[in-house]
Every structure is written in C-alpha cells, then in structure tokens.
Backbone atoms as SQL, in Angstrom:
CREATE TABLE atoms (id INTEGER PRIMARY KEY, chain TEXT, resi INTEGER, resn TEXT, atom TEXT, x REAL, y REAL, z REAL);
INSERT INTO atoms VALUES
  (1, 'A', 1, 'UNK', 'N', 0.564, -1.315, 0.143),
  (2, 'A', 1, 'UNK', 'CA', -0.050, -0.229, -0.068),
  (3, 'A', 1, 'UNK', 'C', 0.890, 1.476, -0.057),
  (4, 'A', 2, 'UNK', 'N', 0.911, 2.688, -1.131),
  (5, 'A', 2, 'UNK', 'CA', 1.622, 3.386, -1.061),
  (6, 'A', 2, 'UNK', 'C', 0.774, 4.390, -0.346),
  (7, 'A', 3, 'UNK', 'N', 1.649, 5.188, 0.446),
  (8, 'A', 3, 'UNK', 'CA', 1.814, 6.434, 1.061),
  (9, 'A', 3, 'UNK', 'C', 1.056, 7.567, 0.445),
  (10, 'A', 4, 'UNK', 'N', -0.332, 7.599, 1.262),
  (11, 'A', 4, 'UNK', 'CA', -0.991, 8.848, -0.173),
  (12, 'A', 4, 'UNK', 'C', -0.363, 9.860, -0.190),
  (13, 'A', 5, 'UNK', 'N', 0.173, 10.340, 1.177),
  (14, 'A', 5, 'UNK', 'CA', 1.048, 11.842, 0.785),
  (15, 'A', 5, 'UNK', 'C', 1.574, 11.776, -0.040),
  (16, 'A', 6, 'UNK', 'N', 2.718, 10.819, 0.010),
  (17, 'A', 6, 'UNK', 'CA', 3.913, 10.682, -1.282),
  (18, 'A', 6, 'UNK', 'C', 3.260, 10.382, -2.697),
  (19, 'A', 7, 'UNK', 'N', 1.845, 9.777, -2.966),
  (20, 'A', 7, 'UNK', 'CA', 1.665, 9.882, -3.999),
  (21, 'A', 7, 'UNK', 'C', 1.003, 11.109, -4.778),
  (22, 'A', 8, 'UNK', 'N', 0.490, 11.922, -3.531),
  (23, 'A', 8, 'UNK', 'CA', -0.002, 13.335, -3.890),
  (24, 'A', 8, 'UNK', 'C', 0.911, 14.380, -4.326),
  (25, 'A', 9, 'UNK', 'N', 2.253, 14.242, -3.798),
  (26, 'A', 9, 'UNK', 'CA', 3.638, 14.427, -4.123),
  (27, 'A', 9, 'UNK', 'C', 4.159, 14.545, -5.295),
  (28, 'A', 10, 'UNK', 'N', 4.225, 12.984, -5.602),
  (29, 'A', 10, 'UNK', 'CA', 4.462, 12.670, -7.487),
  (30, 'A', 10, 'UNK', 'C', 3.489, 13.320, -8.175),
  (31, 'A', 11, 'UNK', 'N', 2.033, 13.270, -8.037),
  (32, 'A', 11, 'UNK', 'CA', 1.311, 13.994, -8.935),
  (33, 'A', 11, 'UNK', 'C', 1.509, 15.667, -8.963),
  (34, 'A', 12, 'UNK', 'N', 1.945, 16.153, -8.011),
  (35, 'A', 12, 'UNK', 'CA', 2.147, 17.579, -8.088),
  (36, 'A', 12, 'UNK', 'C', 3.583, 17.833, -8.990),
  (37, 'A', 13, 'UNK', 'N', 4.701, 17.109, -8.826),
  (38, 'A', 13, 'UNK', 'CA', 5.942, 17.399, -9.323),
  (39, 'A', 13, 'UNK', 'C', 5.201, 16.669, -11.062),
  (40, 'A', 14, 'UNK', 'N', 4.795, 15.526, -10.667),
  (41, 'A', 14, 'UNK', 'CA', 4.345, 15.504, -12.522),
  (42, 'A', 14, 'UNK', 'C', 3.928, 16.695, -13.254),
  (43, 'A', 15, 'UNK', 'N', 3.006, 17.021, -12.546),
  (44, 'A', 15, 'UNK', 'CA', 1.852, 18.385, -13.163),
  (45, 'A', 15, 'UNK', 'C', 3.064, 19.476, -13.435),
  (46, 'A', 16, 'UNK', 'N', 3.633, 19.367, -12.588),
  (47, 'A', 16, 'UNK', 'CA', 4.821, 20.503, -12.657),
  (48, 'A', 16, 'UNK', 'C', 5.972, 20.702, -14.014),
  (49, 'A', 17, 'UNK', 'N', 6.137, 19.523, -13.955),
  (50, 'A', 17, 'UNK', 'CA', 7.006, 18.886, -15.365),
  (51, 'A', 17, 'UNK', 'C', 6.381, 18.889, -16.782),
  (52, 'A', 18, 'UNK', 'N', 4.642, 18.812, -16.593),
  (53, 'A', 18, 'UNK', 'CA', 4.073, 18.599, -17.760),
  (54, 'A', 18, 'UNK', 'C', 3.721, 20.399, -17.901),
  (55, 'A', 19, 'UNK', 'N', 3.921, 21.011, -16.950),
  (56, 'A', 19, 'UNK', 'CA', 3.351, 22.526, -17.229),
  (57, 'A', 19, 'UNK', 'C', 4.760, 22.900, -17.463),
  (58, 'A', 20, 'UNK', 'N', 5.865, 22.732, -17.148),
  (59, 'A', 20, 'UNK', 'CA', 6.981, 23.273, -17.692),
  (60, 'A', 20, 'UNK', 'C', 7.133, 23.044, -19.480),
  (61, 'A', 21, 'UNK', 'N', 7.047, 21.622, -19.552),
  (62, 'A', 21, 'UNK', 'CA', 7.182, 21.280, -20.840),
  (63, 'A', 21, 'UNK', 'C', 6.401, 21.911, -21.895),
  (64, 'A', 22, 'UNK', 'N', 4.809, 22.341, -20.793),
  (65, 'A', 22, 'UNK', 'CA', 4.074, 22.749, -22.083),
  (66, 'A', 22, 'UNK', 'C', 4.220, 24.400, -22.355),
  (67, 'A', 23, 'UNK', 'N', 5.525, 25.312, -21.255),
  (68, 'A', 23, 'UNK', 'CA', 5.417, 26.373, -21.415),
  (69, 'A', 23, 'UNK', 'C', 6.469, 26.645, -22.314),
  (70, 'A', 24, 'UNK', 'N', 7.336, 25.777, -22.093),
  (71, 'A', 24, 'UNK', 'CA', 8.536, 25.866, -23.207),
  (72, 'A', 24, 'UNK', 'C', 8.253, 25.291, -24.580),
  (73, 'A', 25, 'UNK', 'N', 7.288, 24.717, -24.929),
  (74, 'A', 25, 'UNK', 'CA', 6.891, 24.044, -26.323),
  (75, 'A', 25, 'UNK', 'C', 7.202, 22.994, -26.740),
  (76, 'A', 26, 'UNK', 'N', 7.708, 21.927, -25.598),
  (77, 'A', 26, 'UNK', 'CA', 8.003, 20.519, -26.153),
  (78, 'A', 26, 'UNK', 'C', 6.802, 19.776, -26.196),
  (79, 'A', 27, 'UNK', 'N', 6.965, 19.085, -27.264),
  (80, 'A', 27, 'UNK', 'CA', 6.208, 17.574, -27.604),
  (81, 'A', 27, 'UNK', 'C', 6.200, 16.936, -26.233),
  (82, 'A', 28, 'UNK', 'N', 5.756, 15.777, -26.103),
  (83, 'A', 28, 'UNK', 'CA', 5.975, 14.541, -25.166),
  (84, 'A', 28, 'UNK', 'C', 7.143, 13.821, -25.829),
  (85, 'A', 29, 'UNK', 'N', 7.380, 13.428, -27.684),
  (86, 'A', 29, 'UNK', 'CA', 8.252, 12.617, -27.770),
  (87, 'A', 29, 'UNK', 'C', 9.420, 13.478, -28.079),
  (88, 'A', 30, 'UNK', 'N', 9.402, 14.979, -27.706),
  (89, 'A', 30, 'UNK', 'CA', 10.685, 15.962, -27.646),
  (90, 'A', 30, 'UNK', 'C', 11.577, 15.370, -25.865),
  (91, 'A', 31, 'UNK', 'N', 10.402, 15.929, -25.092),
  (92, 'A', 31, 'UNK', 'CA', 10.820, 15.375, -23.868),
  (93, 'A', 31, 'UNK', 'C', 11.627, 13.876, -23.507),
  (94, 'A', 32, 'UNK', 'N', 10.447, 12.729, -24.284),
  (95, 'A', 32, 'UNK', 'CA', 10.989, 11.206, -24.161),
  (96, 'A', 32, 'UNK', 'C', 12.221, 11.028, -24.179),
  (97, 'A', 33, 'UNK', 'N', 12.617, 12.328, -25.747),
  (98, 'A', 33, 'UNK', 'CA', 14.544, 11.971, -26.262),
  (99, 'A', 33, 'UNK', 'C', 15.228, 12.335, -25.371),
  (100, 'A', 34, 'UNK', 'N', 14.881, 13.545, -24.778),
  (101, 'A', 34, 'UNK', 'CA', 15.788, 14.359, -23.855),
  (102, 'A', 34, 'UNK', 'C', 15.804, 13.433, -22.640),
  (103, 'A', 35, 'UNK', 'N', 15.141, 13.047, -22.254),
  (104, 'A', 35, 'UNK', 'CA', 14.823, 11.991, -21.111),
  (105, 'A', 35, 'UNK', 'C', 15.552, 10.427, -21.610),
  (106, 'A', 36, 'UNK', 'N', 16.242, 10.164, -22.852),
  (107, 'A', 36, 'UNK', 'CA', 16.114, 8.698, -22.776),
  (108, 'A', 36, 'UNK', 'C', 14.936, 7.639, -22.666),
  (109, 'A', 37, 'UNK', 'N', 13.582, 7.986, -22.979),
  (110, 'A', 37, 'UNK', 'CA', 12.628, 7.780, -22.611),
  (111, 'A', 37, 'UNK', 'C', 12.075, 6.849, -24.001),
  (112, 'A', 38, 'UNK', 'N', 10.982, 6.183, -23.640),
  (113, 'A', 38, 'UNK', 'CA', 9.764, 6.115, -24.998),
  (114, 'A', 38, 'UNK', 'C', 9.119, 7.307, -24.543),
  (115, 'A', 39, 'UNK', 'N', 8.199, 7.489, -25.610),
  (116, 'A', 39, 'UNK', 'CA', 6.943, 8.795, -25.460),
  (117, 'A', 39, 'UNK', 'C', 5.760, 8.086, -24.399),
  (118, 'A', 40, 'UNK', 'N', 6.006, 6.588, -24.710),
  (119, 'A', 40, 'UNK', 'CA', 4.967, 6.018, -23.897),
  (120, 'A', 40, 'UNK', 'C', 5.359, 6.596, -22.256),
  (121, 'A', 41, 'UNK', 'N', 6.506, 5.355, -21.935),
  (122, 'A', 41, 'UNK', 'CA', 7.004, 5.599, -20.943),
  (123, 'A', 41, 'UNK', 'C', 6.995, 7.219, -20.105),
  (124, 'A', 42, 'UNK', 'N', 7.659, 7.942, -20.776),
  (125, 'A', 42, 'UNK', 'CA', 7.978, 9.472, -20.641),
  (126, 'A', 42, 'UNK', 'C', 5.693, 10.095, -19.972),
  (127, 'A', 43, 'UNK', 'N', 5.099, 9.803, -20.817),
  (128, 'A', 43, 'UNK', 'CA', 3.723, 10.101, -20.741),
  (129, 'A', 43, 'UNK', 'C', 3.312, 9.439, -19.300),
  (130, 'A', 44, 'UNK', 'N', 3.714, 8.001, -18.841),
  (131, 'A', 44, 'UNK', 'CA', 3.591, 7.505, -17.791),
  (132, 'A', 44, 'UNK', 'C', 3.884, 8.361, -16.259),
  (133, 'A', 45, 'UNK', 'N', 5.086, 8.902, -16.769),
  (134, 'A', 45, 'UNK', 'CA', 5.687, 9.483, -15.292),
  (135, 'A', 45, 'UNK', 'C', 5.014, 10.838, -15.517),
  (136, 'A', 46, 'UNK', 'N', 4.545, 11.319, -16.837),
  (137, 'A', 46, 'UNK', 'CA', 3.597, 13.136, -16.643),
  (138, 'A', 46, 'UNK', 'C', 2.612, 13.009, -16.249),
  (139, 'A', 47, 'UNK', 'N', 1.793, 11.925, -16.114),
  (140, 'A', 47, 'UNK', 'CA', 0.670, 11.662, -15.793),
  (141, 'A', 47, 'UNK', 'C', 0.676, 11.938, -14.058),
  (142, 'A', 48, 'UNK', 'N', 1.556, 11.043, -13.789),
  (143, 'A', 48, 'UNK', 'CA', 1.873, 10.904, -12.116),
  (144, 'A', 48, 'UNK', 'C', 1.384, 9.930, -11.516),
  (145, 'A', 49, 'UNK', 'N', 0.949, 8.634, -12.424),
  (146, 'A', 49, 'UNK', 'CA', 0.611, 7.302, -11.809),
  (147, 'A', 49, 'UNK', 'C', 1.615, 6.556, -11.427),
  (148, 'A', 50, 'UNK', 'N', 2.740, 7.231, -11.584),
  (149, 'A', 50, 'UNK', 'CA', 3.846, 5.433, -11.243),
  (150, 'A', 50, 'UNK', 'C', 4.949, 6.375, -10.700),
  (151, 'A', 51, 'UNK', 'N', 5.685, 6.097, -9.711),
  (152, 'A', 51, 'UNK', 'CA', 7.092, 6.582, -9.356),
  (153, 'A', 51, 'UNK', 'C', 7.883, 7.365, -9.976),
  (154, 'A', 52, 'UNK', 'N', 8.175, 8.155, -9.562),
  (155, 'A', 52, 'UNK', 'CA', 9.200, 9.219, -10.380),
  (156, 'A', 52, 'UNK', 'C', 10.713, 9.109, -10.036),
  (157, 'A', 53, 'UNK', 'N', 11.266, 8.590, -11.025),
  (158, 'A', 53, 'UNK', 'CA', 13.061, 8.449, -10.560),
  (159, 'A', 53, 'UNK', 'C', 13.489, 9.543, -10.544),
  (160, 'A', 54, 'UNK', 'N', 14.758, 9.882, -9.917),
  (161, 'A', 54, 'UNK', 'CA', 15.049, 10.968, -9.174),
  (162, 'A', 54, 'UNK', 'C', 16.336, 11.327, -10.964),
  (163, 'A', 55, 'UNK', 'N', 16.346, 10.585, -11.163),
  (164, 'A', 55, 'UNK', 'CA', 17.151, 10.445, -12.806),
  (165, 'A', 55, 'UNK', 'C', 16.354, 11.457, -13.509),
  (166, 'A', 56, 'UNK', 'N', 14.758, 11.118, -13.832),
  (167, 'A', 56, 'UNK', 'CA', 14.192, 11.513, -15.060),
  (168, 'A', 56, 'UNK', 'C', 13.798, 12.938, -14.295),
  (169, 'A', 57, 'UNK', 'N', 13.608, 13.289, -12.671),
  (170, 'A', 57, 'UNK', 'CA', 13.351, 14.603, -12.603),
  (171, 'A', 57, 'UNK', 'C', 14.761, 15.695, -12.686),
  (172, 'A', 58, 'UNK', 'N', 15.884, 14.904, -12.702),
  (173, 'A', 58, 'UNK', 'CA', 16.948, 15.472, -13.123),
  (174, 'A', 58, 'UNK', 'C', 17.281, 15.903, -14.517),
  (175, 'A', 59, 'UNK', 'N', 16.901, 14.569, -15.237),
  (176, 'A', 59, 'UNK', 'CA', 16.852, 15.112, -16.727),
  (177, 'A', 59, 'UNK', 'C', 15.836, 16.012, -17.265),
  (178, 'A', 60, 'UNK', 'N', 14.541, 15.837, -16.621),
  (179, 'A', 60, 'UNK', 'CA', 13.801, 17.015, -16.990),
  (180, 'A', 60, 'UNK', 'C', 14.464, 18.687, -16.694),
  (181, 'A', 61, 'UNK', 'N', 14.628, 18.541, -15.393),
  (182, 'A', 61, 'UNK', 'CA', 15.138, 20.274, -15.190),
  (183, 'A', 61, 'UNK', 'C', 16.593, 20.459, -15.606),
  (184, 'A', 62, 'UNK', 'N', 17.498, 19.262, -16.925),
  (185, 'A', 62, 'UNK', 'CA', 18.284, 19.719, -17.392),
  (186, 'A', 62, 'UNK', 'C', 17.648, 20.234, -18.985),
  (187, 'A', 63, 'UNK', 'N', 16.937, 19.650, -19.042),
  (188, 'A', 63, 'UNK', 'CA', 16.024, 19.796, -20.517),
  (189, 'A', 63, 'UNK', 'C', 15.434, 21.298, -20.203),
  (190, 'A', 64, 'UNK', 'N', 14.826, 21.679, -19.008),
  (191, 'A', 64, 'UNK', 'CA', 14.145, 23.162, -19.018),
  (192, 'A', 64, 'UNK', 'C', 14.800, 24.184, -18.750),
  (193, 'A', 65, 'UNK', 'N', 16.146, 23.494, -18.584),
  (194, 'A', 65, 'UNK', 'CA', 17.252, 24.554, -18.278),
  (195, 'A', 65, 'UNK', 'C', 17.176, 25.211, -16.609),
  (196, 'A', 66, 'UNK', 'N', 16.579, 24.482, -15.572),
  (197, 'A', 66, 'UNK', 'CA', 16.521, 24.610, -14.089),
  (198, 'A', 66, 'UNK', 'C', 17.321, 24.227, -13.359),
  (199, 'A', 67, 'UNK', 'N', 17.078, 24.368, -12.027),
  (200, 'A', 67, 'UNK', 'CA', 17.940, 23.782, -11.120),
  (201, 'A', 67, 'UNK', 'C', 17.160, 22.927, -10.564),
  (202, 'A', 68, 'UNK', 'N', 17.187, 21.874, -9.440),
  (203, 'A', 68, 'UNK', 'CA', 16.409, 21.019, -8.645),
  (204, 'A', 68, 'UNK', 'C', 16.896, 21.450, -7.048),
  (205, 'A', 69, 'UNK', 'N', 16.165, 21.846, -6.410),
  (206, 'A', 69, 'UNK', 'CA', 16.112, 22.161, -5.125),
  (207, 'A', 69, 'UNK', 'C', 15.367, 20.907, -4.251),
  (208, 'A', 70, 'UNK', 'N', 16.302, 20.127, -3.184),
  (209, 'A', 70, 'UNK', 'CA', 15.420, 19.252, -2.798),
  (210, 'A', 70, 'UNK', 'C', 16.257, 19.594, -1.149),
  (211, 'A', 71, 'UNK', 'N', 14.371, 19.926, -0.398),
  (212, 'A', 71, 'UNK', 'CA', 14.961, 20.474, 0.872),
  (213, 'A', 71, 'UNK', 'C', 14.924, 19.171, 2.125),
  (214, 'A', 72, 'UNK', 'N', 15.863, 18.626, 2.190),
  (215, 'A', 72, 'UNK', 'CA', 16.563, 17.293, 2.882),
  (216, 'A', 72, 'UNK', 'C', 16.222, 17.102, 4.013),
  (217, 'A', 73, 'UNK', 'N', 16.572, 18.584, 4.752),
  (218, 'A', 73, 'UNK', 'CA', 16.184, 19.133, 6.265),
  (219, 'A', 73, 'UNK', 'C', 14.525, 19.060, 6.630),
  (220, 'A', 74, 'UNK', 'N', 13.847, 19.095, 5.538),
  (221, 'A', 74, 'UNK', 'CA', 12.282, 19.087, 5.858),
  (222, 'A', 74, 'UNK', 'C', 11.764, 17.558, 5.481),
  (223, 'A', 75, 'UNK', 'N', 12.795, 16.821, 5.020),
  (224, 'A', 75, 'UNK', 'CA', 12.247, 15.120, 4.483),
  (225, 'A', 75, 'UNK', 'C', 11.890, 14.837, 6.219),
  (226, 'A', 76, 'UNK', 'N', 11.225, 14.061, 6.512),
  (227, 'A', 76, 'UNK', 'CA', 10.684, 13.211, 7.693),
  (228, 'A', 76, 'UNK', 'C', 11.978, 11.819, 7.919),
  (229, 'A', 77, 'UNK', 'N', 12.269, 11.866, 8.645),
  (230, 'A', 77, 'UNK', 'CA', 13.520, 10.749, 8.785),
  (231, 'A', 77, 'UNK', 'C', 13.021, 9.407, 9.556),
  (232, 'A', 78, 'UNK', 'N', 13.361, 8.370, 8.630),
  (233, 'A', 78, 'UNK', 'CA', 12.896, 7.183, 9.326),
  (234, 'A', 78, 'UNK', 'C', 12.715, 6.805, 10.998),
  (235, 'A', 79, 'UNK', 'N', 12.603, 6.044, 11.378),
  (236, 'A', 79, 'UNK', 'CA', 12.149, 6.397, 12.836),
  (237, 'A', 79, 'UNK', 'C', 13.525, 5.939, 13.742),
  (238, 'A', 80, 'UNK', 'N', 13.968, 4.915, 13.119),
  (239, 'A', 80, 'UNK', 'CA', 15.476, 4.232, 13.580),
  (240, 'A', 80, 'UNK', 'C', 16.338, 5.937, 13.781),
  (241, 'A', 81, 'UNK', 'N', 16.457, 6.058, 12.453),
  (242, 'A', 81, 'UNK', 'CA', 17.224, 7.728, 12.367),
  (243, 'A', 81, 'UNK', 'C', 17.073, 8.691, 13.130),
  (244, 'A', 82, 'UNK', 'N', 15.466, 8.979, 13.417),
  (245, 'A', 82, 'UNK', 'CA', 15.581, 10.162, 13.857),
  (246, 'A', 82, 'UNK', 'C', 15.351, 9.913, 15.638),
  (247, 'A', 83, 'UNK', 'N', 15.525, 8.575, 15.784),
  (248, 'A', 83, 'UNK', 'CA', 16.059, 8.307, 17.459),
  (249, 'A', 83, 'UNK', 'C', 17.345, 8.491, 17.447),
  (250, 'A', 84, 'UNK', 'N', 18.350, 8.019, 16.587),
  (251, 'A', 84, 'UNK', 'CA', 19.497, 8.540, 17.044),
  (252, 'A', 84, 'UNK', 'C', 19.967, 9.895, 17.034),
  (253, 'A', 85, 'UNK', 'N', 19.033, 10.462, 15.731),
  (254, 'A', 85, 'UNK', 'CA', 19.315, 11.877, 15.742),
  (255, 'A', 85, 'UNK', 'C', 19.300, 12.563, 17.375),
  (256, 'A', 86, 'UNK', 'N', 18.065, 12.141, 17.692),
  (257, 'A', 86, 'UNK', 'CA', 18.095, 13.140, 18.763),
  (258, 'A', 86, 'UNK', 'C', 18.816, 12.835, 19.790),
  (259, 'A', 87, 'UNK', 'N', 19.001, 11.038, 20.249),
  (260, 'A', 87, 'UNK', 'CA', 20.004, 10.611, 20.872),
  (261, 'A', 87, 'UNK', 'C', 21.521, 11.275, 20.885),
  (262, 'A', 88, 'UNK', 'N', 22.243, 11.243, 19.621),
  (263, 'A', 88, 'UNK', 'CA', 23.320, 12.017, 19.276),
  (264, 'A', 88, 'UNK', 'C', 23.142, 13.436, 19.619),
  (265, 'A', 89, 'UNK', 'N', 22.074, 14.085, 19.562),
  (266, 'A', 89, 'UNK', 'CA', 21.965, 15.482, 19.855),
  (267, 'A', 89, 'UNK', 'C', 22.230, 15.823, 21.110),
  (268, 'A', 90, 'UNK', 'N', 21.485, 14.675, 22.184),
  (269, 'A', 90, 'UNK', 'CA', 21.856, 14.863, 23.178),
  (270, 'A', 90, 'UNK', 'C', 22.853, 14.319, 24.201),
  (271, 'A', 91, 'UNK', 'N', 23.690, 13.397, 23.424),
  (272, 'A', 91, 'UNK', 'CA', 24.779, 13.280, 23.701),
  (273, 'A', 91, 'UNK', 'C', 26.204, 14.194, 23.510),
  (274, 'A', 92, 'UNK', 'N', 25.629, 14.836, 22.315),
  (275, 'A', 92, 'UNK', 'CA', 26.584, 15.642, 21.282),
  (276, 'A', 92, 'UNK', 'C', 25.730, 16.628, 21.188),
  (277, 'A', 93, 'UNK', 'N', 25.648, 17.580, 22.038),
  (278, 'A', 93, 'UNK', 'CA', 25.054, 18.387, 21.464),
  (279, 'A', 93, 'UNK', 'C', 25.931, 19.736, 20.441),
  (280, 'A', 94, 'UNK', 'N', 25.176, 20.275, 19.708),
  (281, 'A', 94, 'UNK', 'CA', 26.043, 20.869, 18.501),
  (282, 'A', 94, 'UNK', 'C', 26.198, 22.342, 19.091),
  (283, 'A', 95, 'UNK', 'N', 27.139, 22.877, 19.256),
  (284, 'A', 95, 'UNK', 'CA', 27.386, 24.334, 19.557),
  (285, 'A', 95, 'UNK', 'C', 28.047, 25.100, 18.570),
  (286, 'A', 96, 'UNK', 'N', 27.716, 26.268, 18.004),
  (287, 'A', 96, 'UNK', 'CA', 27.847, 27.121, 17.550),
  (288, 'A', 96, 'UNK', 'C', 29.278, 27.394, 17.427);
C-alpha cells in the first residue's frame, strides 16, 4: 500500500513537469528523447500515476534549463534515524 501523501507529492511534481513542458513548447516525444525514454514511459511519468525516478526529474530539469532544490532538512526521518539523531544531539549537543 502506497503512502497517500507521497502519491499526492508525485502527482504535483508530475503536473509541474507537464506545465513546464507546455510552457517551453516541447512535445511529449521531444521530452521523451531528452530524457532517454519512450514516449509511452514519459507519458506515464508525466501523468503522475507511477513513481518518478530521480534521474527522470534531473533530466527534465536539464531539459528545462532549471535547477533542482531538495529540502532534505524537511524530509521526515525514518524512526531509527530520528531516534539516533535525538540521542546523538543529547549526547553530543551542537554548539555553534
């Protein structure tokens, strides 16, 4: 079962990719060529119905001439990592 929040985020990213493609004026086939995919696979990614590999997002950004910003600090940490981070901060407080 897939996380609904993640599914929504994938759809938003896919929608933004489609919007950028349309603004720039690339066809689906042109973007498929630029991302080294078939037009069918590209369309599946752009529809947001399947998970988007980072390499796909990166190649789209290159085709659009834009950068990618990932806010790693805002991503939720898996429980063991989060617990380790809390324990580590208690044992070794960060001092500026």
